[in-house]
XYZ file of N, CA, C and O in Angstrom:
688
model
N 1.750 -6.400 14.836
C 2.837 -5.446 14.824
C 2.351 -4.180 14.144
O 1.440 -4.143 13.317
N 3.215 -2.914 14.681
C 2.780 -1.806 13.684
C 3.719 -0.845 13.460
O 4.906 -1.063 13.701
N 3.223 0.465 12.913
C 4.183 1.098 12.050
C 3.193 2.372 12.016
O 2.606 2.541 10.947
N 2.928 3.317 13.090
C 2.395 4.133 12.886
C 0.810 3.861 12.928
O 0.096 3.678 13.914
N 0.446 3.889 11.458
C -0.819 4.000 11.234
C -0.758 2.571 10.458
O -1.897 2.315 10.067
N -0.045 1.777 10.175
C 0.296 1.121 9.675
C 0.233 -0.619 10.282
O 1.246 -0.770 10.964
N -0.373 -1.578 10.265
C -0.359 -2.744 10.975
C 0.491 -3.738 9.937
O 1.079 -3.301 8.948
N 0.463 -5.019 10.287
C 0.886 -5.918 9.351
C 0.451 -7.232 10.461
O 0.088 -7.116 11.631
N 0.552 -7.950 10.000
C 0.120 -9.840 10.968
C 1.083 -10.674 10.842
O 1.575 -11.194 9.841
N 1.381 -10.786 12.242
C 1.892 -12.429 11.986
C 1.255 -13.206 12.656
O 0.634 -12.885 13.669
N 1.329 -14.510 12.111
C 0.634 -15.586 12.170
C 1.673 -16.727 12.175
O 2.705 -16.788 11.507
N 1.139 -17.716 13.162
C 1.662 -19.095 13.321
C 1.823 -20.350 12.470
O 0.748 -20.940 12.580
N 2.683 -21.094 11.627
C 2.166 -22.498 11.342
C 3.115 -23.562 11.187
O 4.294 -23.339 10.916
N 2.749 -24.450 11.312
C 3.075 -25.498 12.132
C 4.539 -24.912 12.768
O 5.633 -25.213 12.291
N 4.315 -23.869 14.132
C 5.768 -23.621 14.439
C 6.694 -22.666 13.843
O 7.793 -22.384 14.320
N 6.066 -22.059 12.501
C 6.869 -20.691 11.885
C 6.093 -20.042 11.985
O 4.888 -20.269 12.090
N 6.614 -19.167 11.970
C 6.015 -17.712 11.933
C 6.216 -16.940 10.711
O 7.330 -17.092 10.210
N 5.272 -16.003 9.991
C 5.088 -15.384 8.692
C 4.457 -14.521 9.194
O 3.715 -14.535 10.176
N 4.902 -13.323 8.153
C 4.520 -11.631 7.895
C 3.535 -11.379 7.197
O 3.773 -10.996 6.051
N 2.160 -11.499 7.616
C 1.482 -10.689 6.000
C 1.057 -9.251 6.296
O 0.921 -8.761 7.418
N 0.859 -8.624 5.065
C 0.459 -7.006 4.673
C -0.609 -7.131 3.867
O -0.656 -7.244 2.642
N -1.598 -7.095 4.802
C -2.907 -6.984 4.044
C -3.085 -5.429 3.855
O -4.196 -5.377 3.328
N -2.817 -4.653 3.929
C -2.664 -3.423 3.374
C -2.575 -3.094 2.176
O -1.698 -3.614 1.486
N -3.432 -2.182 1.652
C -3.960 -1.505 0.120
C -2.217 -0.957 -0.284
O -1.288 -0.794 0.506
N -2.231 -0.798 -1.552
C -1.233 -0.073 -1.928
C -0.225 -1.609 -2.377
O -0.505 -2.808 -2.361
N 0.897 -0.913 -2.718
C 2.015 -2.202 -3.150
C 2.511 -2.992 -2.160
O 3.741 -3.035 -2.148
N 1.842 -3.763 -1.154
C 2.357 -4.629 -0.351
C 2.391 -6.036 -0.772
O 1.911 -6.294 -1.876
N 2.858 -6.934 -0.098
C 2.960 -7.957 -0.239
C 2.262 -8.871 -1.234
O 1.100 -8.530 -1.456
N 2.604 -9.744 -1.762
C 1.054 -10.575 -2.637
C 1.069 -11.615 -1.653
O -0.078 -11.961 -1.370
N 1.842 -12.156 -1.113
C 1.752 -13.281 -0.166
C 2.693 -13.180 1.261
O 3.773 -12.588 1.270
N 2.170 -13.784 2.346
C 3.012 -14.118 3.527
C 4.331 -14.015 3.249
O 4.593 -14.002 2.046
N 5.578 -13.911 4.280
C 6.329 -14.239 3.913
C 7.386 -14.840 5.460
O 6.896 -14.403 6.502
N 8.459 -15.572 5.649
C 8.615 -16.007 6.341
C 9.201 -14.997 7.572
O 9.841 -14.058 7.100
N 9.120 -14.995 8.954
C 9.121 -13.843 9.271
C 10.513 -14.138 9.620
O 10.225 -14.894 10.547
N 12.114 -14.143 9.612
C 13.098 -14.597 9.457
C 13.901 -13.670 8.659
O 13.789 -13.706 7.434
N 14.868 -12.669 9.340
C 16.162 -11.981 9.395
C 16.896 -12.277 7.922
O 17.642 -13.255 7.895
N 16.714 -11.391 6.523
C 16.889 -12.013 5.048
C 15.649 -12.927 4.378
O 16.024 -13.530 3.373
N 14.623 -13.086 4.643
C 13.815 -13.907 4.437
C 13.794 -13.174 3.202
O 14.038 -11.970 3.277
N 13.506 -13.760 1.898
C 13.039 -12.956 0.583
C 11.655 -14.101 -0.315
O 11.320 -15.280 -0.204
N 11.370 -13.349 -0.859
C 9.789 -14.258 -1.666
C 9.698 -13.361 -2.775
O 9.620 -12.138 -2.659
N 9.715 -14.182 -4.175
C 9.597 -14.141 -5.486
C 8.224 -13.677 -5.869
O 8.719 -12.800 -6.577
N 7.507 -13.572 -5.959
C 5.944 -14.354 -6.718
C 6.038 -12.999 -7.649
O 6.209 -11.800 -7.426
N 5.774 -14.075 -9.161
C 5.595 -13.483 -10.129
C 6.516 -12.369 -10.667
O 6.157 -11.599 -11.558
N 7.774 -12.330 -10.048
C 8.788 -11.510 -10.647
C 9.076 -10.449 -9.423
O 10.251 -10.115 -9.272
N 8.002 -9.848 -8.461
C 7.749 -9.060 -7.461
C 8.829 -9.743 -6.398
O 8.619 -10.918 -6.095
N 9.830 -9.150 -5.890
C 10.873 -9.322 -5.439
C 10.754 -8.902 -3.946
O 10.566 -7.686 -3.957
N 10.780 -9.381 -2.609
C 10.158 -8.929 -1.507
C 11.570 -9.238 -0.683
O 12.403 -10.030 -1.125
N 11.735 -8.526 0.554
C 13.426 -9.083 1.483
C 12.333 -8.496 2.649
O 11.372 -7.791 2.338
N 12.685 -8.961 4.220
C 12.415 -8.697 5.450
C 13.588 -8.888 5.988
O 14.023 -10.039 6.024
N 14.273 -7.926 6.466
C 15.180 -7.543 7.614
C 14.991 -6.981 8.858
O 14.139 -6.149 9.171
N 15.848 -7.493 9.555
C 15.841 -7.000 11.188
C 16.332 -5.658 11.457
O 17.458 -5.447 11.006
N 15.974 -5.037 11.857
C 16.900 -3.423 11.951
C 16.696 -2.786 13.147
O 15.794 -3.128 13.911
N 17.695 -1.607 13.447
C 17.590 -1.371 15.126
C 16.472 0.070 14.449
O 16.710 0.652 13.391
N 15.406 0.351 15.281
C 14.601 1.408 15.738
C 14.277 1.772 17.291
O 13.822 1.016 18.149
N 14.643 3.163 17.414
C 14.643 3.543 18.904
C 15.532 2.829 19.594
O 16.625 2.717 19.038
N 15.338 2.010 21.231
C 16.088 1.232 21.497
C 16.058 0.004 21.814
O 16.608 -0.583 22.746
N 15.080 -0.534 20.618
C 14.900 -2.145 20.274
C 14.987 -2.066 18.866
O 15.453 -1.132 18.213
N 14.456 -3.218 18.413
C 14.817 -4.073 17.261
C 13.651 -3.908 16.616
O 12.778 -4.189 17.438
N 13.074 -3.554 15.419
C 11.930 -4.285 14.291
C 12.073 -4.736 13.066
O 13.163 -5.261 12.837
N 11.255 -4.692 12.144
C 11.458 -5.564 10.868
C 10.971 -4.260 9.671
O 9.952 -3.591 9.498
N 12.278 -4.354 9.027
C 11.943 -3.680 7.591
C 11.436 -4.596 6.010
O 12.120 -5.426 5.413
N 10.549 -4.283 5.776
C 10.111 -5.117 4.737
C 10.391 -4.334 3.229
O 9.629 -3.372 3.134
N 11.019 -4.443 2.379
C 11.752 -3.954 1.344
C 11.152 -4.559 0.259
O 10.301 -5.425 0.461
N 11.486 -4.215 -0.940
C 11.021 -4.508 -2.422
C 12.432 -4.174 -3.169
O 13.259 -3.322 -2.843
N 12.467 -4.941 -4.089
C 13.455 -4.664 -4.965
C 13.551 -3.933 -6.544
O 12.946 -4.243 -7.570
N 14.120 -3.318 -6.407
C 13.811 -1.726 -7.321
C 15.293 -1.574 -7.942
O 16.228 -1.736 -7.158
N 15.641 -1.213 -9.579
C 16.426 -0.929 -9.936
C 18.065 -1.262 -9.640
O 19.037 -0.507 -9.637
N 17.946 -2.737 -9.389
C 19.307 -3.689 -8.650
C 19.158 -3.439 -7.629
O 20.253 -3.703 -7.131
N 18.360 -2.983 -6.647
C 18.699 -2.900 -5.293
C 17.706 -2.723 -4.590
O 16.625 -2.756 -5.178
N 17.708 -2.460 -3.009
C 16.719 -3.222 -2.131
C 15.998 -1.673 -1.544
O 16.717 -0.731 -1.210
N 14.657 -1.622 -1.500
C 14.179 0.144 -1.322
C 12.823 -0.609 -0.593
O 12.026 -1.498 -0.892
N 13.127 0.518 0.804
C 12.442 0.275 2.260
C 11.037 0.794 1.958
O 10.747 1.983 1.833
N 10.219 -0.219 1.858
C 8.858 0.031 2.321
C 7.950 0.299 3.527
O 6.918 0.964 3.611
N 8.550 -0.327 4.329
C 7.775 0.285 5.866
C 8.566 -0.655 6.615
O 9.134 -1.566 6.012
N 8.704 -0.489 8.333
C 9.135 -1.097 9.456
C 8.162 -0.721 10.242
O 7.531 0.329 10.362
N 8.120 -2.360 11.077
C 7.226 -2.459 11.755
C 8.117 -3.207 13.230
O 8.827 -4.206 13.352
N 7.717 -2.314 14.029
C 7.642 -2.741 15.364
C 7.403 -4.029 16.066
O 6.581 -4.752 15.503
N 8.056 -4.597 17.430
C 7.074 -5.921 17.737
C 5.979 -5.628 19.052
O 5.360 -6.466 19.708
N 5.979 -4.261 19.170
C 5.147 -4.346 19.870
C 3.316 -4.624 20.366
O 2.356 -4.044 19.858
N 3.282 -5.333 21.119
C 1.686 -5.460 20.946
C 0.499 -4.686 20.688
O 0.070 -4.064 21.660
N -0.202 -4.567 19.480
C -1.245 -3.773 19.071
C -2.562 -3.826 19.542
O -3.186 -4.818 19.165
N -3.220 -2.956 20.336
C -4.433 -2.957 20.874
C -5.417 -2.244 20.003
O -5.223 -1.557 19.000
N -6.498 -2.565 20.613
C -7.821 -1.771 19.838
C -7.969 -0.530 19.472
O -8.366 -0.021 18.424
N -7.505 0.008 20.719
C -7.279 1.585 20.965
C -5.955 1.911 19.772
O -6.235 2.589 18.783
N -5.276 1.655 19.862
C -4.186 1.834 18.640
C -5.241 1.802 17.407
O -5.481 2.919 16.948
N -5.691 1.075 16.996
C -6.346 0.989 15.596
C -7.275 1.991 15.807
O -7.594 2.704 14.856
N -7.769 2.163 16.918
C -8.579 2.916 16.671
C -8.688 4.625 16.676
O -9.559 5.444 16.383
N -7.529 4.661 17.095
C -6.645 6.065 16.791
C -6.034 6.282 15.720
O -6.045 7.417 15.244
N -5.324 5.180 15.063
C -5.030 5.649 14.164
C -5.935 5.423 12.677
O -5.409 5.528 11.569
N -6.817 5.224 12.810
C -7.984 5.156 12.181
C -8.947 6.251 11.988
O -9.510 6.479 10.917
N -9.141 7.051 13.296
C -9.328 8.250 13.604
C -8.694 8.990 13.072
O -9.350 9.673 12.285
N -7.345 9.284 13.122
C -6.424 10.321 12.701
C -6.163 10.121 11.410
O -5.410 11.052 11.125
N -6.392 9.202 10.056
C -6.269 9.113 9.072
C -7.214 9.604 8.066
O -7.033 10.007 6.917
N -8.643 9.423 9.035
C -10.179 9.838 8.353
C -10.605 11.057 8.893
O -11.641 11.621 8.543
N -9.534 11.632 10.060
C -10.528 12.780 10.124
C -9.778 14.159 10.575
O -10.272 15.232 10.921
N -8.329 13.733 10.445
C -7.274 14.790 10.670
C -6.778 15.963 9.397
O -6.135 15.753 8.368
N -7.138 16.754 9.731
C -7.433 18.124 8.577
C -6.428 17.598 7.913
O -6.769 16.985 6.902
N -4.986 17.643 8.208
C -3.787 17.385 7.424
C -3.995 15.661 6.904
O -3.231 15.408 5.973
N -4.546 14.904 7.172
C -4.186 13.629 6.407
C -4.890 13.205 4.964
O -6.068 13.098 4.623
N -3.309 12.964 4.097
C -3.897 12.818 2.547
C -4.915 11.821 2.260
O -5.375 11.401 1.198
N -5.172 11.524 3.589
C -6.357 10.897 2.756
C -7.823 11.210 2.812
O -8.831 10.705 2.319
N -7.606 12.075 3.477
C -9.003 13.065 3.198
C -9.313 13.704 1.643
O -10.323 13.721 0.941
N -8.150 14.136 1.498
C -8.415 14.790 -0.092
C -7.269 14.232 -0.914
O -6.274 14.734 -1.436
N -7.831 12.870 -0.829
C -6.853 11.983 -1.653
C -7.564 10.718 -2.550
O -7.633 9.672 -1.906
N -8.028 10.662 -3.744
C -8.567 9.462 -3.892
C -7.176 8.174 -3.958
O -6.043 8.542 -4.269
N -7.367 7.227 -3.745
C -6.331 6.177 -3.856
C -6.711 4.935 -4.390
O -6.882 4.322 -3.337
N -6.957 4.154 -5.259
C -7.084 3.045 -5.486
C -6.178 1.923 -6.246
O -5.973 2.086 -7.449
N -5.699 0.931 -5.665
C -4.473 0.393 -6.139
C -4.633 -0.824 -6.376
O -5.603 -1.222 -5.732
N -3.967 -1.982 -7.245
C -4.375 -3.823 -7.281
C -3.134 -4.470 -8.112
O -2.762 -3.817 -9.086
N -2.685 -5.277 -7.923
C -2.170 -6.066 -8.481
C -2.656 -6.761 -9.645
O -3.437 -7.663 -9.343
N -2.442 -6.630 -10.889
C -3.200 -7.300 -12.194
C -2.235 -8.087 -12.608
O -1.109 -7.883 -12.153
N -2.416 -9.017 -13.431
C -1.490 -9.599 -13.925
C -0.225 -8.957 -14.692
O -0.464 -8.278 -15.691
N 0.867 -9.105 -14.350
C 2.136 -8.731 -14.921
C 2.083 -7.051 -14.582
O 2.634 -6.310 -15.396
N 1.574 -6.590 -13.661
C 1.390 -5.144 -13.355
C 1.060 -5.078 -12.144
O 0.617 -6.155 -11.745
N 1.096 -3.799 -10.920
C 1.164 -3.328 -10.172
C 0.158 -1.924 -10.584
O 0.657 -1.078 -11.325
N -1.140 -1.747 -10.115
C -1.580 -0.483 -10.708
C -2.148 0.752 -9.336
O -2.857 0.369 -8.405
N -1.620 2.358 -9.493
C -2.218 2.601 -8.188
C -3.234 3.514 -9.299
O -2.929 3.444 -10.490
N -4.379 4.323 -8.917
C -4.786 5.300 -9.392
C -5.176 6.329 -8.068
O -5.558 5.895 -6.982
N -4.989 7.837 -8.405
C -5.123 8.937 -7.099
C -6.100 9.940 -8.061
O -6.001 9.921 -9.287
N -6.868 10.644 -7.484
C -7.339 11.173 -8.629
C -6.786 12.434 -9.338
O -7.465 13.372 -9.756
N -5.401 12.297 -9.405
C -4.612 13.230 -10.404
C -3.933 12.160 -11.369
O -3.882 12.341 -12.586
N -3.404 11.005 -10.723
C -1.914 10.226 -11.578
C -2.504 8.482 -11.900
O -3.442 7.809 -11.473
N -1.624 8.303 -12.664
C -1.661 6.942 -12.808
C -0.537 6.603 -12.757
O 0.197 7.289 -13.468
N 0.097 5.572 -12.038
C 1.078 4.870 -11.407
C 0.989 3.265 -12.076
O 0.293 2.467 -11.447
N 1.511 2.899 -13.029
C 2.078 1.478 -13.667
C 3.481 0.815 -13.185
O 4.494 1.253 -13.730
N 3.595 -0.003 -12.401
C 4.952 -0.599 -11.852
C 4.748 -2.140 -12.748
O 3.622 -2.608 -12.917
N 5.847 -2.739 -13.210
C 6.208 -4.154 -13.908
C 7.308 -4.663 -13.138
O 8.251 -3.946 -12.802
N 7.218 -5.834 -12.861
C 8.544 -6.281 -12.278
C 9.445 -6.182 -13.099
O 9.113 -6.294 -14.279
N 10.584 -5.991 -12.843
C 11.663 -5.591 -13.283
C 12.165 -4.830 -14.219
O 13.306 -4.775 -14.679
N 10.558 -3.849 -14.628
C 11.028 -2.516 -15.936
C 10.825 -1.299 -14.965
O 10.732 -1.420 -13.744
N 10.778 -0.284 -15.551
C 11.067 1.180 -15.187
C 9.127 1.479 -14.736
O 8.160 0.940 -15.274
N 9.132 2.361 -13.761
C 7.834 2.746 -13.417
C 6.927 3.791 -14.366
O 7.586 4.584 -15.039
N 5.917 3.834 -14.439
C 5.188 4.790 -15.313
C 4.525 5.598 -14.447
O 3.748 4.998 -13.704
N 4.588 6.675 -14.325
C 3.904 7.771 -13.533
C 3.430 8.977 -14.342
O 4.154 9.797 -14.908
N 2.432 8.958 -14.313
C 1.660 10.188 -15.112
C 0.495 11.130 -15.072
O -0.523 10.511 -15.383
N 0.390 11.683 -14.957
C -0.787 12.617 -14.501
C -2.618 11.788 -14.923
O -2.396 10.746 -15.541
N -3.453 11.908 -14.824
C -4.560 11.462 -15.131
C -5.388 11.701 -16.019
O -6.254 12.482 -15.625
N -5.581 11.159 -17.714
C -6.220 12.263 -18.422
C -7.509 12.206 -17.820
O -8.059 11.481 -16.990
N -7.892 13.446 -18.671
C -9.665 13.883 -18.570
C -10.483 12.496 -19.095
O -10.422 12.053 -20.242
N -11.172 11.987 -18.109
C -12.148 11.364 -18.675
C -11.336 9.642 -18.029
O -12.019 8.633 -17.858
N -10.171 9.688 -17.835
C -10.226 7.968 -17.565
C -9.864 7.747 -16.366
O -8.991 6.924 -16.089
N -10.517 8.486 -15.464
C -11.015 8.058 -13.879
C -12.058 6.535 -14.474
O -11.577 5.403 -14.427
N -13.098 6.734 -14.856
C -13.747 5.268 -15.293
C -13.558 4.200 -15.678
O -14.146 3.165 -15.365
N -12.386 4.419 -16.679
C -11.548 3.440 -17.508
C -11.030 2.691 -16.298
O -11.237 1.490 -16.125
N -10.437 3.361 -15.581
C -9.291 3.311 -14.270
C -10.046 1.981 -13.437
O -9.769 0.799 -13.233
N -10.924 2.721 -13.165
C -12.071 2.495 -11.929
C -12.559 0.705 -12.236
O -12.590 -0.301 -11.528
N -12.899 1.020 -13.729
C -12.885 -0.637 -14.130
C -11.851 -1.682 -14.375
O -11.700 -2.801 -13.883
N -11.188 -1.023 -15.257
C -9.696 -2.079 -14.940
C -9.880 -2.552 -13.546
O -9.941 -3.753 -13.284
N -9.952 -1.811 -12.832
C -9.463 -1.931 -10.761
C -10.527 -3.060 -10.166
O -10.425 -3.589 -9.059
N -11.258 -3.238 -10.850
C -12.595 -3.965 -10.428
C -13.223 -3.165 -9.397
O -13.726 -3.862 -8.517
N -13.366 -1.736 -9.211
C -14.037 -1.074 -8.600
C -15.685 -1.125 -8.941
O -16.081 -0.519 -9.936
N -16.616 -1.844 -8.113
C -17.732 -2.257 -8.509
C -18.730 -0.987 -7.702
O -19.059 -1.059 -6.518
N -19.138 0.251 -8.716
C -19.676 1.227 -8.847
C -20.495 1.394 -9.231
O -20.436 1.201 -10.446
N -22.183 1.939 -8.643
C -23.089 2.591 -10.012
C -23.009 3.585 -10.508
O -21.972 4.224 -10.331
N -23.872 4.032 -11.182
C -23.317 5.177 -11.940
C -23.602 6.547 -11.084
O -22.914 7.566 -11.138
N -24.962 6.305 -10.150
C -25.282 7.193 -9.293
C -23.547 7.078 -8.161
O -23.084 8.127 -7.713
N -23.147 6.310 -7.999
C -21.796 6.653 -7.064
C -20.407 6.888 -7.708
O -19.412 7.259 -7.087
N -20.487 6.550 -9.418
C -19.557 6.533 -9.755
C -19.929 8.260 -9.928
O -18.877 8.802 -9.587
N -20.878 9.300 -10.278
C -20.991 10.710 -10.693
C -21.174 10.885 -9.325
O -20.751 12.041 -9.329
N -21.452 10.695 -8.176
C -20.953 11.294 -7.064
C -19.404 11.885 -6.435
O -19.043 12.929 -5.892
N -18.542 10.227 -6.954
C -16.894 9.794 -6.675
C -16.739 11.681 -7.537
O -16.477 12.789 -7.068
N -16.982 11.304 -8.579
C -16.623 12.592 -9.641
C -16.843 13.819 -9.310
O -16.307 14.621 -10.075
N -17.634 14.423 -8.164
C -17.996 15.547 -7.691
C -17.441 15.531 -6.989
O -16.782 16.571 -6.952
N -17.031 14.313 -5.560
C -16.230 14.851 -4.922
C -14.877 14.878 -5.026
O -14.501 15.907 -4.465
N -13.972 14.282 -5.450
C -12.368 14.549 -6.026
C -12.726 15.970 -7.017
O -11.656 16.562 -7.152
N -13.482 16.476 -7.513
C -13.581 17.754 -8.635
C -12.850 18.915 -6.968
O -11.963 19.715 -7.263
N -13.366 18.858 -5.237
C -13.143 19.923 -4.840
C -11.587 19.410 -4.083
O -11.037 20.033 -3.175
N -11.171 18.381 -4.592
C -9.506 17.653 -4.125
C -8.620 18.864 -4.113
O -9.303 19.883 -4.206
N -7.618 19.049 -4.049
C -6.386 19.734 -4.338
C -5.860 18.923 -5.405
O -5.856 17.714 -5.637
N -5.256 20.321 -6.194
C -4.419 19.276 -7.490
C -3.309 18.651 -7.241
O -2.733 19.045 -6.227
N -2.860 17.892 -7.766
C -1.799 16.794 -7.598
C -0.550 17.614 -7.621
O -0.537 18.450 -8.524
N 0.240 17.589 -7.043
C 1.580 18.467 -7.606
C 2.962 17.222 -7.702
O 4.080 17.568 -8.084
């Protein structure tokens, strides 16, 4: 299934069917059942999949739960995904003047009792069920960052990483 630039999997077993988001960033930590209200706990991380109308069929919104209530993370389509799809939008993510992720560093993981993203302006701390931390990046703990993340770097690529986010756009 997809969502733009965006994929997700389902997969078969014994006879059910489940959602996973192997996708970087705050997705899923585990499968989840692919079923209209389906919700999954793990570790406090609060997950819902609903059915919802897009265009003039049906897909699935996959939600997180945020501040008593339920906040839309992506919908995904059921339509069948081909090569050519990935491979366009793969194209258009790595090499389209406008896409942030050209001049975007992003690195994100799940740690214990935390949710961590780093960009190379902010640091982003999410906890299940407390308030988010968002903050600009000081000088100097891109590295700090980089290790927490288990980003496995030498130093010749970690002072490269550093030259190139130096010609990024600043964060606003």
């Amino acid at each position: 299934m997809a969502g733009r630039t965006h994929c997700v999997v389902v997969i078969e077993v014994d006879g059910e069917k489940w959602l996973a988001d192997p996708g970087f960033g705050f997705s899923l930590l585990r499968p989840i059942r692919l079923a209209d209200g389906a919700t999954d706990d793990h570790g406090g991380w609060d997950y819902r999949l609903r059915r919802v109308p897009e265009g003039t069929g049906q897909a699935w919104a996959i939600e997180r739960r945020r501040d008593g209530g339920w906040e839309p993370m992506h919908t995904h389509d059921e339509l069948p995904v081909r090569p050519v799809d990935l491979d366009m939008g793969n194209h258009f993510t790595s090499t389209w003047p406008t896409s942030h992720f050209r001049r975007t560093l992003i690195v994100a993981r799940h740690l214990p009792g935390r949710h961590v993203t780093v960009t190379h302006g902010t640091v982003t701390i999410r906890r299940p069920g407390g308030p988010t931390e968002h903050r600009p990046l000081r000088d100097g703990e891109l590295a700090d960052r980089l290790d927490e993340l288990g980003v496995p770097l030498t130093d010749d690529e970690r002072g490269r990483l550093v030259e190139v986010i130096r010609r990024f756009p600043p964060v606003s």
